[in-house]
Short mmCIF file of C-alpha atoms and ligand atoms in Angstrom, two decimals:
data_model
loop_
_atom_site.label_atom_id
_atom_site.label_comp_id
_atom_site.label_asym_id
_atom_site.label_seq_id
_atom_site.Cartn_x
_atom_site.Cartn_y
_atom_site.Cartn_z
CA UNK A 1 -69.85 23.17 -13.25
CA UNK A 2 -71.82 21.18 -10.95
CA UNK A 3 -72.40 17.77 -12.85
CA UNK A 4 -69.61 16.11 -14.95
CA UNK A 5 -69.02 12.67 -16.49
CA UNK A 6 -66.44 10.42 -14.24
CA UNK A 7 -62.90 10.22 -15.02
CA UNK A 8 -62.13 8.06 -18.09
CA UNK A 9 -65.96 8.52 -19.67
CA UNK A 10 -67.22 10.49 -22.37
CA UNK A 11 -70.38 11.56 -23.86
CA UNK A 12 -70.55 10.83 -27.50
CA UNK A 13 -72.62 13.84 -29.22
CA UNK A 14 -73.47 14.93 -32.59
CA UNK A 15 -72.05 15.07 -35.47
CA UNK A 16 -69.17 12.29 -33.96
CA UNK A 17 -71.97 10.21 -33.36
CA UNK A 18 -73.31 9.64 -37.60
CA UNK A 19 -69.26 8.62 -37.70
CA UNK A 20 -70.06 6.19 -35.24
CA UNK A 21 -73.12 4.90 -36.79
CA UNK A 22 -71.40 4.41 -40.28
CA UNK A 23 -69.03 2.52 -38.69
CA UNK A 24 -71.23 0.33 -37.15
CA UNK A 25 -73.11 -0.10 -40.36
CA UNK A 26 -70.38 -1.09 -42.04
CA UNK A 27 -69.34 -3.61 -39.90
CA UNK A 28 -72.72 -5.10 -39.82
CA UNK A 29 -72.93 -5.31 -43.63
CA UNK A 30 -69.82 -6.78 -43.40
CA UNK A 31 -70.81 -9.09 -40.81
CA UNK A 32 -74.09 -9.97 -42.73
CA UNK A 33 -71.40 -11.14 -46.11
CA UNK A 34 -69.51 -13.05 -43.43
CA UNK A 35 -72.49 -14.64 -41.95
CA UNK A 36 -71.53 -13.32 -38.44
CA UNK A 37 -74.70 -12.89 -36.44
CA UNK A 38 -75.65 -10.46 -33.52
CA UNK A 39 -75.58 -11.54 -29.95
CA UNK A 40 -76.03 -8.94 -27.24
CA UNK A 41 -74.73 -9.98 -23.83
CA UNK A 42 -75.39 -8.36 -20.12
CA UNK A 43 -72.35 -5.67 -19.36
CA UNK A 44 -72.75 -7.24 -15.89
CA UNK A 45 -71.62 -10.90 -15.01
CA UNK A 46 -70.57 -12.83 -12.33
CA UNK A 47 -66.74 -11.78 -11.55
CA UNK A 48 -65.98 -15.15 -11.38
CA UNK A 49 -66.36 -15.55 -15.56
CA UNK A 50 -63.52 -12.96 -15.89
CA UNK A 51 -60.97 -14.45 -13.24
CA UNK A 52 -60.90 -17.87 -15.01
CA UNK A 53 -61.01 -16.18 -18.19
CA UNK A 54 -59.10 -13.13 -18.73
CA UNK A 55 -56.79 -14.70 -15.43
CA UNK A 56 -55.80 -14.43 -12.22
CA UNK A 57 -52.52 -12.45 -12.78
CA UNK A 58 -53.61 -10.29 -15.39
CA UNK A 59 -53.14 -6.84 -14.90
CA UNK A 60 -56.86 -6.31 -16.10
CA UNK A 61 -58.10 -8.75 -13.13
CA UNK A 62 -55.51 -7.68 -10.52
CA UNK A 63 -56.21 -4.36 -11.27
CA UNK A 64 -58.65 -2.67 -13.76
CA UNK A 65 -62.12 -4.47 -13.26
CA UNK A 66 -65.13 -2.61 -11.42
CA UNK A 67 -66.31 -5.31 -9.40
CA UNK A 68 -68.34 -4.73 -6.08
CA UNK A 69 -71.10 -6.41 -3.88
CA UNK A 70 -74.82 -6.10 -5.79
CA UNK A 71 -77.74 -5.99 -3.14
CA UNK A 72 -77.80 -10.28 -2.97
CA UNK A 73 -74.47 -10.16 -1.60
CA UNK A 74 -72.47 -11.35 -4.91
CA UNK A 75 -69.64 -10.53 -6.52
CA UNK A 76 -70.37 -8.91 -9.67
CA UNK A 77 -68.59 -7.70 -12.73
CA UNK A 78 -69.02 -4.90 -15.40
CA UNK A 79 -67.56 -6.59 -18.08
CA UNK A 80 -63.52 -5.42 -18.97
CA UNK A 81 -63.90 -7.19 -22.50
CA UNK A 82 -66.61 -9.39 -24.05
CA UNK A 83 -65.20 -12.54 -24.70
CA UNK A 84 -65.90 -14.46 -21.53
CA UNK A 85 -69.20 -13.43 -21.43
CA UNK A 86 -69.62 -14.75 -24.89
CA UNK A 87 -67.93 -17.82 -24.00
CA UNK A 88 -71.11 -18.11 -21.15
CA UNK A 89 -73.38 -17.63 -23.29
CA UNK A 90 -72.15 -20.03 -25.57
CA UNK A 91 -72.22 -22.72 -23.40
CA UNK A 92 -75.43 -21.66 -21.79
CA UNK A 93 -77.40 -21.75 -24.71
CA UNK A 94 -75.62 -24.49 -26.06
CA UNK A 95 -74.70 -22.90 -29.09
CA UNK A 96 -72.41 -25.38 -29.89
CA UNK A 97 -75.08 -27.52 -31.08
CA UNK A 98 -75.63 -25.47 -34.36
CA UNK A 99 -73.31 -26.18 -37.50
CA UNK A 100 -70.32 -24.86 -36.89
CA UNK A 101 -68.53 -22.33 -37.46
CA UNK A 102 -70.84 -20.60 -35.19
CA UNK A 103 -70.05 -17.14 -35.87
CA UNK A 104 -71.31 -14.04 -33.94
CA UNK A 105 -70.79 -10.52 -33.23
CA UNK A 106 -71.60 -7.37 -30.81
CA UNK A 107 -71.23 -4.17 -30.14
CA UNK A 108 -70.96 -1.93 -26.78
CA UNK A 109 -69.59 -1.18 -23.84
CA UNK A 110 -66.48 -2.26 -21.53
CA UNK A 111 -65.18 -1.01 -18.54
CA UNK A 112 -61.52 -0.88 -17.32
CA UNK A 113 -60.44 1.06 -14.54
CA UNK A 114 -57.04 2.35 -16.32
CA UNK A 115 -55.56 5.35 -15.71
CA UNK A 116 -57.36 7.39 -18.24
CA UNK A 117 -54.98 8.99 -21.10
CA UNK A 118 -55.72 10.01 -25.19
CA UNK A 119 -57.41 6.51 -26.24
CA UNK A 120 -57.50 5.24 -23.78
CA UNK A 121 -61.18 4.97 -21.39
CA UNK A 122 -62.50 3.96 -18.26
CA UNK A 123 -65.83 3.04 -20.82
CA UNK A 124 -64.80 2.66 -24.42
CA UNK A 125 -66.75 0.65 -26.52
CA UNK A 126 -65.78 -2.59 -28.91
CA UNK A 127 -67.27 -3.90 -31.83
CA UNK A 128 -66.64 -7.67 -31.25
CA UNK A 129 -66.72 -11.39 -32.94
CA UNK A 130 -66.11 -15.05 -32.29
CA UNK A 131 -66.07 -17.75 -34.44
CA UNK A 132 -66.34 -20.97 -33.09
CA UNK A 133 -66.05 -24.73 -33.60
CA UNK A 134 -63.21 -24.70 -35.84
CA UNK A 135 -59.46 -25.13 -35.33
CA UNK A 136 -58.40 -24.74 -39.04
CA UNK A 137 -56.11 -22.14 -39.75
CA UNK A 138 -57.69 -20.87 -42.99
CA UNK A 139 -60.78 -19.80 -40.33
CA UNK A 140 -57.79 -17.75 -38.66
CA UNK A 141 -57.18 -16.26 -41.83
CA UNK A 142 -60.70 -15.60 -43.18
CA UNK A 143 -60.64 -13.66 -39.48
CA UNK A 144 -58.14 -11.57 -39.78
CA UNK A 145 -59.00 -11.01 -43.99
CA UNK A 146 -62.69 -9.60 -42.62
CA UNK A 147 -61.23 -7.33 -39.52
CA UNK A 148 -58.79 -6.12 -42.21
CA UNK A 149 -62.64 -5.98 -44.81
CA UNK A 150 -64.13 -3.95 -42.26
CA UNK A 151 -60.71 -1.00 -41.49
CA UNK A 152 -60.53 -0.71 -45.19
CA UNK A 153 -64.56 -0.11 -45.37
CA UNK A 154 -64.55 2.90 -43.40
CA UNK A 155 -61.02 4.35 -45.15
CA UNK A 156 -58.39 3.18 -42.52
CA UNK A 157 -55.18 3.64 -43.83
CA UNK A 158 -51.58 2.78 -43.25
CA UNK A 159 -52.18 0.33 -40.67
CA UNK A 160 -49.85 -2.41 -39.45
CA UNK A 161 -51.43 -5.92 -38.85
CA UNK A 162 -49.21 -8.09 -36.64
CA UNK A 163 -49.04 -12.05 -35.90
CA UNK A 164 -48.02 -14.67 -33.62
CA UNK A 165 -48.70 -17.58 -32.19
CA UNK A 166 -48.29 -17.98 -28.69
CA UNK A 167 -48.42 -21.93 -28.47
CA UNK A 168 -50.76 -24.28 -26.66
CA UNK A 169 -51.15 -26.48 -23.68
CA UNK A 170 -48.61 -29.20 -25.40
CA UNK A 171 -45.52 -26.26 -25.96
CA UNK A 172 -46.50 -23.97 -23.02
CA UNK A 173 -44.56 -25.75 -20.41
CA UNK A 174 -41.33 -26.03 -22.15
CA UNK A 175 -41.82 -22.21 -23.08
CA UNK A 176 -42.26 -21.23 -19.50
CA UNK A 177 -39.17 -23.09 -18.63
CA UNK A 178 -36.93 -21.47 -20.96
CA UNK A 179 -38.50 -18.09 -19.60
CA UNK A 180 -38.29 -18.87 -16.22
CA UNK A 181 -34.49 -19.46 -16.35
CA UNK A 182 -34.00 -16.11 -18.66
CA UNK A 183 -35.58 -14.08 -16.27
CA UNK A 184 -33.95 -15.78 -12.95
CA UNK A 185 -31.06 -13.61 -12.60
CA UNK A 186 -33.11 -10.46 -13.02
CA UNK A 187 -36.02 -11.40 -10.57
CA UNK A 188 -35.04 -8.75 -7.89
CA UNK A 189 -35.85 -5.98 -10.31
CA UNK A 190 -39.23 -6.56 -11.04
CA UNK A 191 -42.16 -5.02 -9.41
CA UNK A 192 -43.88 -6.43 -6.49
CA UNK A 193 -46.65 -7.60 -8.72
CA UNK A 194 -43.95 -9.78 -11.25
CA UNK A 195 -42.21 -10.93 -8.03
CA UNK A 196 -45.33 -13.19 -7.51
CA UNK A 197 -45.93 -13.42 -11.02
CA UNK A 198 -42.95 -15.65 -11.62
CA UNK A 199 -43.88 -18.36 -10.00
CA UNK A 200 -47.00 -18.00 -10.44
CA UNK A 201 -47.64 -17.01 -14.24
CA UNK A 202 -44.48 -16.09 -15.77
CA UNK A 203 -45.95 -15.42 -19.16
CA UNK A 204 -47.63 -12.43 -17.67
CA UNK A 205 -44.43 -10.40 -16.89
CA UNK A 206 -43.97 -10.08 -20.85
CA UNK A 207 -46.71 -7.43 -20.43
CA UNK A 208 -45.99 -5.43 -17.38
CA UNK A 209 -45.51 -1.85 -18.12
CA UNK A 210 -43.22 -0.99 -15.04
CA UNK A 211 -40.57 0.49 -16.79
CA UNK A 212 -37.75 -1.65 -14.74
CA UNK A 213 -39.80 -4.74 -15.89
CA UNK A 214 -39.94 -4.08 -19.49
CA UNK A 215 -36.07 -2.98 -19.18
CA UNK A 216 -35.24 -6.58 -17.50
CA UNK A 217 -36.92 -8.53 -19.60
CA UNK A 218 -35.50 -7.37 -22.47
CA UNK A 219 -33.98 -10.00 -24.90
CA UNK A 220 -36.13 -12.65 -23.17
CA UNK A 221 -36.52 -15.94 -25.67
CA UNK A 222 -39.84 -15.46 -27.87
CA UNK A 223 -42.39 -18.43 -27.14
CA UNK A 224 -42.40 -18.60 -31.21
CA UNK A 225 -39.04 -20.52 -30.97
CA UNK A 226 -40.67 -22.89 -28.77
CA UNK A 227 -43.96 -23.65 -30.69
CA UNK A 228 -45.05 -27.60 -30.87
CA UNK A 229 -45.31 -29.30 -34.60
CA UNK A 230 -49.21 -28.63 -34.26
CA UNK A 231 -48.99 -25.11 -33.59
CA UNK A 232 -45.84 -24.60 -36.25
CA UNK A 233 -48.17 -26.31 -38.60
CA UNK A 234 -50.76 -23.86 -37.75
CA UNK A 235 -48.80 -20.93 -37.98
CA UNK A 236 -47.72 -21.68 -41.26
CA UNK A 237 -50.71 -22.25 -43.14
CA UNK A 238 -52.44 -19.28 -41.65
CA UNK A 239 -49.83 -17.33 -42.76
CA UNK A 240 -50.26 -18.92 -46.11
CA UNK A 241 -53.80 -18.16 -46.24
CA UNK A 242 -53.21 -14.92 -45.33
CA UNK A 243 -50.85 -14.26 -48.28
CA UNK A 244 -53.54 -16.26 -50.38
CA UNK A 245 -56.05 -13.51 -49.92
CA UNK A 246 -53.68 -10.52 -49.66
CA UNK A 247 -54.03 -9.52 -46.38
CA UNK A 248 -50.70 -7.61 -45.75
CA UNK A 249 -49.20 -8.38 -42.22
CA UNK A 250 -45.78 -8.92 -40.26
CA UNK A 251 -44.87 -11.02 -37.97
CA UNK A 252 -44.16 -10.30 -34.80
CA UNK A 253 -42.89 -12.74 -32.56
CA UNK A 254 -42.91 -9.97 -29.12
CA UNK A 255 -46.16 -9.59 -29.42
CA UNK A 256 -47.86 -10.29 -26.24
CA UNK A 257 -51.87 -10.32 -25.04
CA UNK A 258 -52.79 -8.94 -22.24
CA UNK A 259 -55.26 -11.91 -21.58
CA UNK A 260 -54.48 -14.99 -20.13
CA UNK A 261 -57.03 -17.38 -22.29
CA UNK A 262 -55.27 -17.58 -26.22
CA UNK A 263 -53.68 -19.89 -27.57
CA UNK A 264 -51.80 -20.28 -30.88
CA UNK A 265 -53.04 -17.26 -33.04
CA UNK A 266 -52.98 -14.06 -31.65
CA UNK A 267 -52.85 -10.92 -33.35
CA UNK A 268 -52.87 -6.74 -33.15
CA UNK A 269 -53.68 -3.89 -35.56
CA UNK A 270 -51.86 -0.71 -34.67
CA UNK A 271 -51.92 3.20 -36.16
CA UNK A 272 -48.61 4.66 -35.33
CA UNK A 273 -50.49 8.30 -35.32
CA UNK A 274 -52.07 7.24 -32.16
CA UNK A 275 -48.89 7.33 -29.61
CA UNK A 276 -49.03 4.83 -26.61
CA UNK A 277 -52.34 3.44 -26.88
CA UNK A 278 -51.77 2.46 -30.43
CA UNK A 279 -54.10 -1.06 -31.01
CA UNK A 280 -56.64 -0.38 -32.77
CA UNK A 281 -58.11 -3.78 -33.01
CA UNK A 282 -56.66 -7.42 -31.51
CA UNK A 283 -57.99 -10.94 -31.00
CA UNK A 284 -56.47 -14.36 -31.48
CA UNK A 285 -57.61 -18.04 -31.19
CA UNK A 286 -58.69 -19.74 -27.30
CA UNK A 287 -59.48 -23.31 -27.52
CA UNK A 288 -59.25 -24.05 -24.39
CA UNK A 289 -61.77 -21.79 -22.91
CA UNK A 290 -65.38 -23.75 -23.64
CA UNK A 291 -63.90 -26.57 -22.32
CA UNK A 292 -63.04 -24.39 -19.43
CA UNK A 293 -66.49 -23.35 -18.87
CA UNK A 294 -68.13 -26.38 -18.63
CA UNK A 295 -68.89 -27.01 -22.54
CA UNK A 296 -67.21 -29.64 -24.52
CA UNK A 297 -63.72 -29.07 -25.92
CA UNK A 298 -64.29 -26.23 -28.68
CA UNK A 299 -62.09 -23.83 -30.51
CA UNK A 300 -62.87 -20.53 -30.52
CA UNK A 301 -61.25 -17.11 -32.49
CA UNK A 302 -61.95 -13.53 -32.65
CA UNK A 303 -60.90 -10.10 -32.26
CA UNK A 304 -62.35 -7.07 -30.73
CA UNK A 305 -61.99 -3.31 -32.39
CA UNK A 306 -61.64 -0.10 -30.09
CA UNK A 307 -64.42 2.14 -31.27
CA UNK A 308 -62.61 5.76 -29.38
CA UNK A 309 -59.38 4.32 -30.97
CA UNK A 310 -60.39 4.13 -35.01
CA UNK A 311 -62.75 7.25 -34.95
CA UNK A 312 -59.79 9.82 -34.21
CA UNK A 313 -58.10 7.90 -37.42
CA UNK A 314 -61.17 8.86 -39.65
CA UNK A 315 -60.54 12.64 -40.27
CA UNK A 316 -62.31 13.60 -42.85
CA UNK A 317 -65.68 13.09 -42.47
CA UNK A 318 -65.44 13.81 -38.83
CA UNK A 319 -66.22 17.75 -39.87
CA UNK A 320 -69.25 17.34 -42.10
CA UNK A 321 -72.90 18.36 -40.36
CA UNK A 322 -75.31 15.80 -41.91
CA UNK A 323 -78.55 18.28 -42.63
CA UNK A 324 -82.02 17.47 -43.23
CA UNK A 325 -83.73 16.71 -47.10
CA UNK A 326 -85.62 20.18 -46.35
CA UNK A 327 -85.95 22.38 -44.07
CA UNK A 328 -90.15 24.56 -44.24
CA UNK A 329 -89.87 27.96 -43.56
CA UNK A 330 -94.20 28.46 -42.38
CA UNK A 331 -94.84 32.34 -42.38
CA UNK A 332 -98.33 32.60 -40.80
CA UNK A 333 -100.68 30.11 -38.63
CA UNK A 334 -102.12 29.04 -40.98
CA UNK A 335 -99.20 27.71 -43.30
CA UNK A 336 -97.28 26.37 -39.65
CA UNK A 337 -100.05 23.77 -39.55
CA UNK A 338 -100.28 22.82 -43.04
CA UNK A 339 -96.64 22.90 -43.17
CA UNK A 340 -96.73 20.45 -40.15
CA UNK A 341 -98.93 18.33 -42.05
CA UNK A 342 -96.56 17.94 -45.50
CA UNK A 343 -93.65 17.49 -42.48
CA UNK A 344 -95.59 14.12 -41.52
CA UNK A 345 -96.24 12.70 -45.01
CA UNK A 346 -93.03 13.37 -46.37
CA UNK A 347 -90.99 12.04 -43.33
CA UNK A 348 -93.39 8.96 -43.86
CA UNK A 349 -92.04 9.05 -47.47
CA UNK A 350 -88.71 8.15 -45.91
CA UNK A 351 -87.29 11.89 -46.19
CA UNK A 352 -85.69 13.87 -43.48
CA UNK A 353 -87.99 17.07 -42.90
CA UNK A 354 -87.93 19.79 -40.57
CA UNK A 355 -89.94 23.23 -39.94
CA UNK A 356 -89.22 25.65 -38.09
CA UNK A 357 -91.56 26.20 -34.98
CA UNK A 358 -90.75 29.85 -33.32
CA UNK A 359 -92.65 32.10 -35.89
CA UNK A 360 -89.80 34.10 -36.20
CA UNK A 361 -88.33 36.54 -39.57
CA UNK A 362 -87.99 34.80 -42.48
CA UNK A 363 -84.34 35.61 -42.11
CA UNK A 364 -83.73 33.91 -38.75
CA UNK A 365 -85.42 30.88 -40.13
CA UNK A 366 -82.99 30.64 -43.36
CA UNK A 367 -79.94 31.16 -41.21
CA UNK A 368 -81.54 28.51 -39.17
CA UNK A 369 -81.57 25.90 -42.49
CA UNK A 370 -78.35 27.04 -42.71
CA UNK A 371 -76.69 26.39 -39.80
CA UNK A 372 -78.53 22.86 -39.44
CA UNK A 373 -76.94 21.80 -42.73
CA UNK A 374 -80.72 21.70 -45.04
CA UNK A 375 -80.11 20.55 -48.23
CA UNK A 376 -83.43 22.25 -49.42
CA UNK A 377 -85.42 25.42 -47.95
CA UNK A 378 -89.35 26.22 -48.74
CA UNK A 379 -90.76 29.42 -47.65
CA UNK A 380 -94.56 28.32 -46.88
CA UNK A 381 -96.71 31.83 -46.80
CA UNK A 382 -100.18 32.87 -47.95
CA UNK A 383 -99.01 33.28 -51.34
CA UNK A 384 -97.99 29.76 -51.62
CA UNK A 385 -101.26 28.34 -49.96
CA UNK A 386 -103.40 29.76 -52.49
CA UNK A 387 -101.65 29.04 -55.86
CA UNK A 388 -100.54 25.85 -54.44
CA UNK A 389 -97.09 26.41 -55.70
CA UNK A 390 -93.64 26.40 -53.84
CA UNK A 391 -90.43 27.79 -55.04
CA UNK A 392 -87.75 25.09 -53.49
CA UNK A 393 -84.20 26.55 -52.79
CA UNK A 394 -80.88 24.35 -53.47
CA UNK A 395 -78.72 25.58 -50.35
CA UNK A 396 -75.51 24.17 -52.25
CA UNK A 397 -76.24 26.09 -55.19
CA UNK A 398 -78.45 28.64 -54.18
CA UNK A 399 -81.06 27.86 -57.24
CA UNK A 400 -84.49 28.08 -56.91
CA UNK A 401 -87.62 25.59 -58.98
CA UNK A 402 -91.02 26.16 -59.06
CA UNK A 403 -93.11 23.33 -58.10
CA UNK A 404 -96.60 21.98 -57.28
CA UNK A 405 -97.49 22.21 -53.54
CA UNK A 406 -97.96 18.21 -53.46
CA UNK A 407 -96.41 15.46 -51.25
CA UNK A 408 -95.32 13.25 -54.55
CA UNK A 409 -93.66 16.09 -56.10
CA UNK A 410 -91.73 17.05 -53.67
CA UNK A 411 -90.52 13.35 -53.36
CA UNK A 412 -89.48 13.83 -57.06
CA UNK A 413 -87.71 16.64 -56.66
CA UNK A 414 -85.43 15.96 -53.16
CA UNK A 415 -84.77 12.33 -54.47
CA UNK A 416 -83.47 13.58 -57.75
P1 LIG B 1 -58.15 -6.35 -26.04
O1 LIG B 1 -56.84 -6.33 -26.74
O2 LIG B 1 -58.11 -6.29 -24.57
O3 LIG B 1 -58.91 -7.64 -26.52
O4 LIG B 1 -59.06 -5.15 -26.56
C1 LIG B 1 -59.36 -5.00 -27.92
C2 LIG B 1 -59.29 -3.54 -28.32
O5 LIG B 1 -60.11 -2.73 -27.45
C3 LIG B 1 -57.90 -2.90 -28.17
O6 LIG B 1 -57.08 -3.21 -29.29
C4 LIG B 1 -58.24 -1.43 -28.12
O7 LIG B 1 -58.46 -0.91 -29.43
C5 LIG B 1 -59.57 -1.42 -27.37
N1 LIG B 1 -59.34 -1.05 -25.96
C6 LIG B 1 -58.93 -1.83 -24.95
N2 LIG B 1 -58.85 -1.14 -23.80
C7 LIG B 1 -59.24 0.13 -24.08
C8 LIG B 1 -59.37 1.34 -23.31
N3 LIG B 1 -59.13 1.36 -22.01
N4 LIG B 1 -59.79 2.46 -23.97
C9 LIG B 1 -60.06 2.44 -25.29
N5 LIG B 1 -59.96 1.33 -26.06
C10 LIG B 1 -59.55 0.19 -25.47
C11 LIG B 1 -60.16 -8.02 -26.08
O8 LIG B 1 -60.90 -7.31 -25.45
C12 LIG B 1 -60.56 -9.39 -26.54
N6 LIG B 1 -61.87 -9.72 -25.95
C13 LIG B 1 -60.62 -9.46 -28.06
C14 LIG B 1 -61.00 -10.81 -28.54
C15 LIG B 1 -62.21 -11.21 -29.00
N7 LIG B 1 -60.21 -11.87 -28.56
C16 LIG B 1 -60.87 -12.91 -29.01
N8 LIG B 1 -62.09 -12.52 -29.27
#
């Protein structure tokens, strides 16, 4: 073959793509209930935006992004997640100047250059939010209660929802200590990338998957024990909240983020079925990062879902070919053009026609309204022009009615 798609990208075709779409409309009825609103952000930004961000020693800025020169001689970024370029945005526009919470979402693409393996993409796609403005916990909570509002709308099952806090500004530098001096006597057996990392950003080594890394590390002190009264305080009455509105969760105090800007919340949604690349959906809480960007001092939450990471988890709809309302059968010239004609008016009666255009046996053309999935079949010939009557054929039960050869009728008769 002499074209392909790159490593790590996919085409998304027919029928996977009406799974796709459901899920997306769920979400944005979901959304709507919430009163999340859509924002849709360039996939290209300055790199800049996702080194301060995301961070320097992250493994997604030291080694996944696609970043090169554009023709003006900048550095430019297609964007690994969406939350910094939110974060732009948001101070851009000012958006903190509405009531808050200001609450948004979107949908689409991100690129990381990981080694490609099941789940996991060099362009996968995320449905996104942030909430912003507010540093209560019962926000954290309402959160996590509508990412858990939006698995269960589209049949997710047997998930495991997972939460920690992972401190702020205030306990960070007594965690790092405690880390630091844990990790000392096993320095020499990290990889050349957690070498630097340790003095650097010794948080980050908690998420290197070099095997001799993860192995040293191992029994390293959880920043949980090390949280400030604030972010204790904040822990606890999400986790209240959370038990208020039944959102079942554990917690797990290991859990780390592979980006640099959370703090306090942060939290992962896993499938077991799905092997390595298990996270289905994470987020947390960065209040620091507005600030950070030039805006005043905000709080900000949210949580992105992996799109190529729930649809393998949604089984049984994945097989079914969504068919047209009817599907005209036109046996002649002249019944192909009035045929065409009741096409147009009943697709502008919001039904999904089709008719068949090669003229062929009237057998072809009912395998054809077969094999496209038609939920009804009319056989337009001579006959049926000049008594102005139809018979219309139920392909699930194979019964046939006679009616009128008339635009309303037919409306009558598909919608039931
Ligand atoms: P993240 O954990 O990097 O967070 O990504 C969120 C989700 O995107 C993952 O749980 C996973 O389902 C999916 N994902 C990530 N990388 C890949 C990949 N290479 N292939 C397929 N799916 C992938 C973020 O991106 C944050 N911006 C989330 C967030 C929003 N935090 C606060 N607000």
């Amino acid at each position: 073959m002499k074209h392909k798609t790159l490593k790590g990208l996919q085409d998304i075709l027919p029928p996977d793509i009406s799974i796709w779409q459901n899920i997306e409309n769920n979400a944005r009825q979901i959304f709507k209930n919430y009163g999340y609103r859509e924002i849709r952000l360039p996939i290209i930004e300055s790199t800049d935006i996702f080194i301060r961000s995301i961070g320097e020693t992250s493994d997604i800025v030291e080694k996944e992004m696609y970043t090169f020169q554009d023709k003006g001689g900048r550095s430019v970024t297609l964007r690994p997640e969406g939350t910094a370029s939110f974060v732009r945005a948001y101070v851009e526009h000012h958006l903190y100047n509405e009531p808050a919470p200001q609450k948004y979402y979107y949908m689409g693409p991100m690129f990381r250059y990981e080694r490609p393996q099941a789940f996991r993409y060099r362009q996968f796609y995320q449905i996104g939010v942030e909430a912003m403005g507010i540093l209560d916990p019962k926000l954290d909570a309402e959160v996590i209660a509508m990412l858990s509002a939006i698995l269960d709308s589209i049949g997710l099952k047997e998930l495991n929802f997972e939460i920690t806090s992972i401190g702020c500004g205030k306990c960070r530098p007594g965690y790092t200590t405690a880390l630091k001096e844990f990790l000392s006597t096993r320095k020499s057996k990290f990889c050349a990338d957690c070498q630097r990392r340790y003095d650097l950003n010794p948080l980050r080594i908690l998420d290197c998957k070099v095997p001799s890394c993860i192995d040293s590390r191992h029994g390293s002190p959880p920043v949980i024990e090390f949280l400030c009264d604030e972010c204790q305080k904040h822990f606890e009455i999400l986790k209240q909240n959370l038990d208020l509105l039944l959102v079942p969760y554990s917690v797990n105090p290991n859990l780390v983020r592979g980006l640099d800007y959370y703090t306090k919340t942060a939290f992962e949604v896993s499938s077991e079925s799905l092997g390595s690349q298990k996270a289905v959906a994470a987020g947390g809480r960065y209040d620091n990062m507005v600030d950070e960007f030039g805006g005043p001092p905000t709080p900000g939450i949210g949580f992105a879902i992996g799109m190529e990471r729930i649809i393998p988890l949604i089984k049984d709809s994945a097989n079914k070919v969504e068919g047209p309302d009817l599907f005209i059968c036109p046996m002649g010239n002249e019944a192909a053009e009035k045929g065409l004609l009741l096409t147009e008016q009943l697709r502008a009666k919001g039904l999904w026609v089709e008719i068949n255009f090669d003229g062929t046996s009237l057998k072809s053309q009912m395998r054809k309204a077969n094999r496209i999935g038609a939920k009804k079949v009319i056989v337009l010939g001579e006959d049926e022009l000049k008594t102005k009557k139809v018979k219309i054929k139920d392909m699930n039960n194979r019964e046939e009615i006679d009616i009128i050869l008339d635009v309303n009728e037919f409306v009558k008769v598909i919608q039931g």
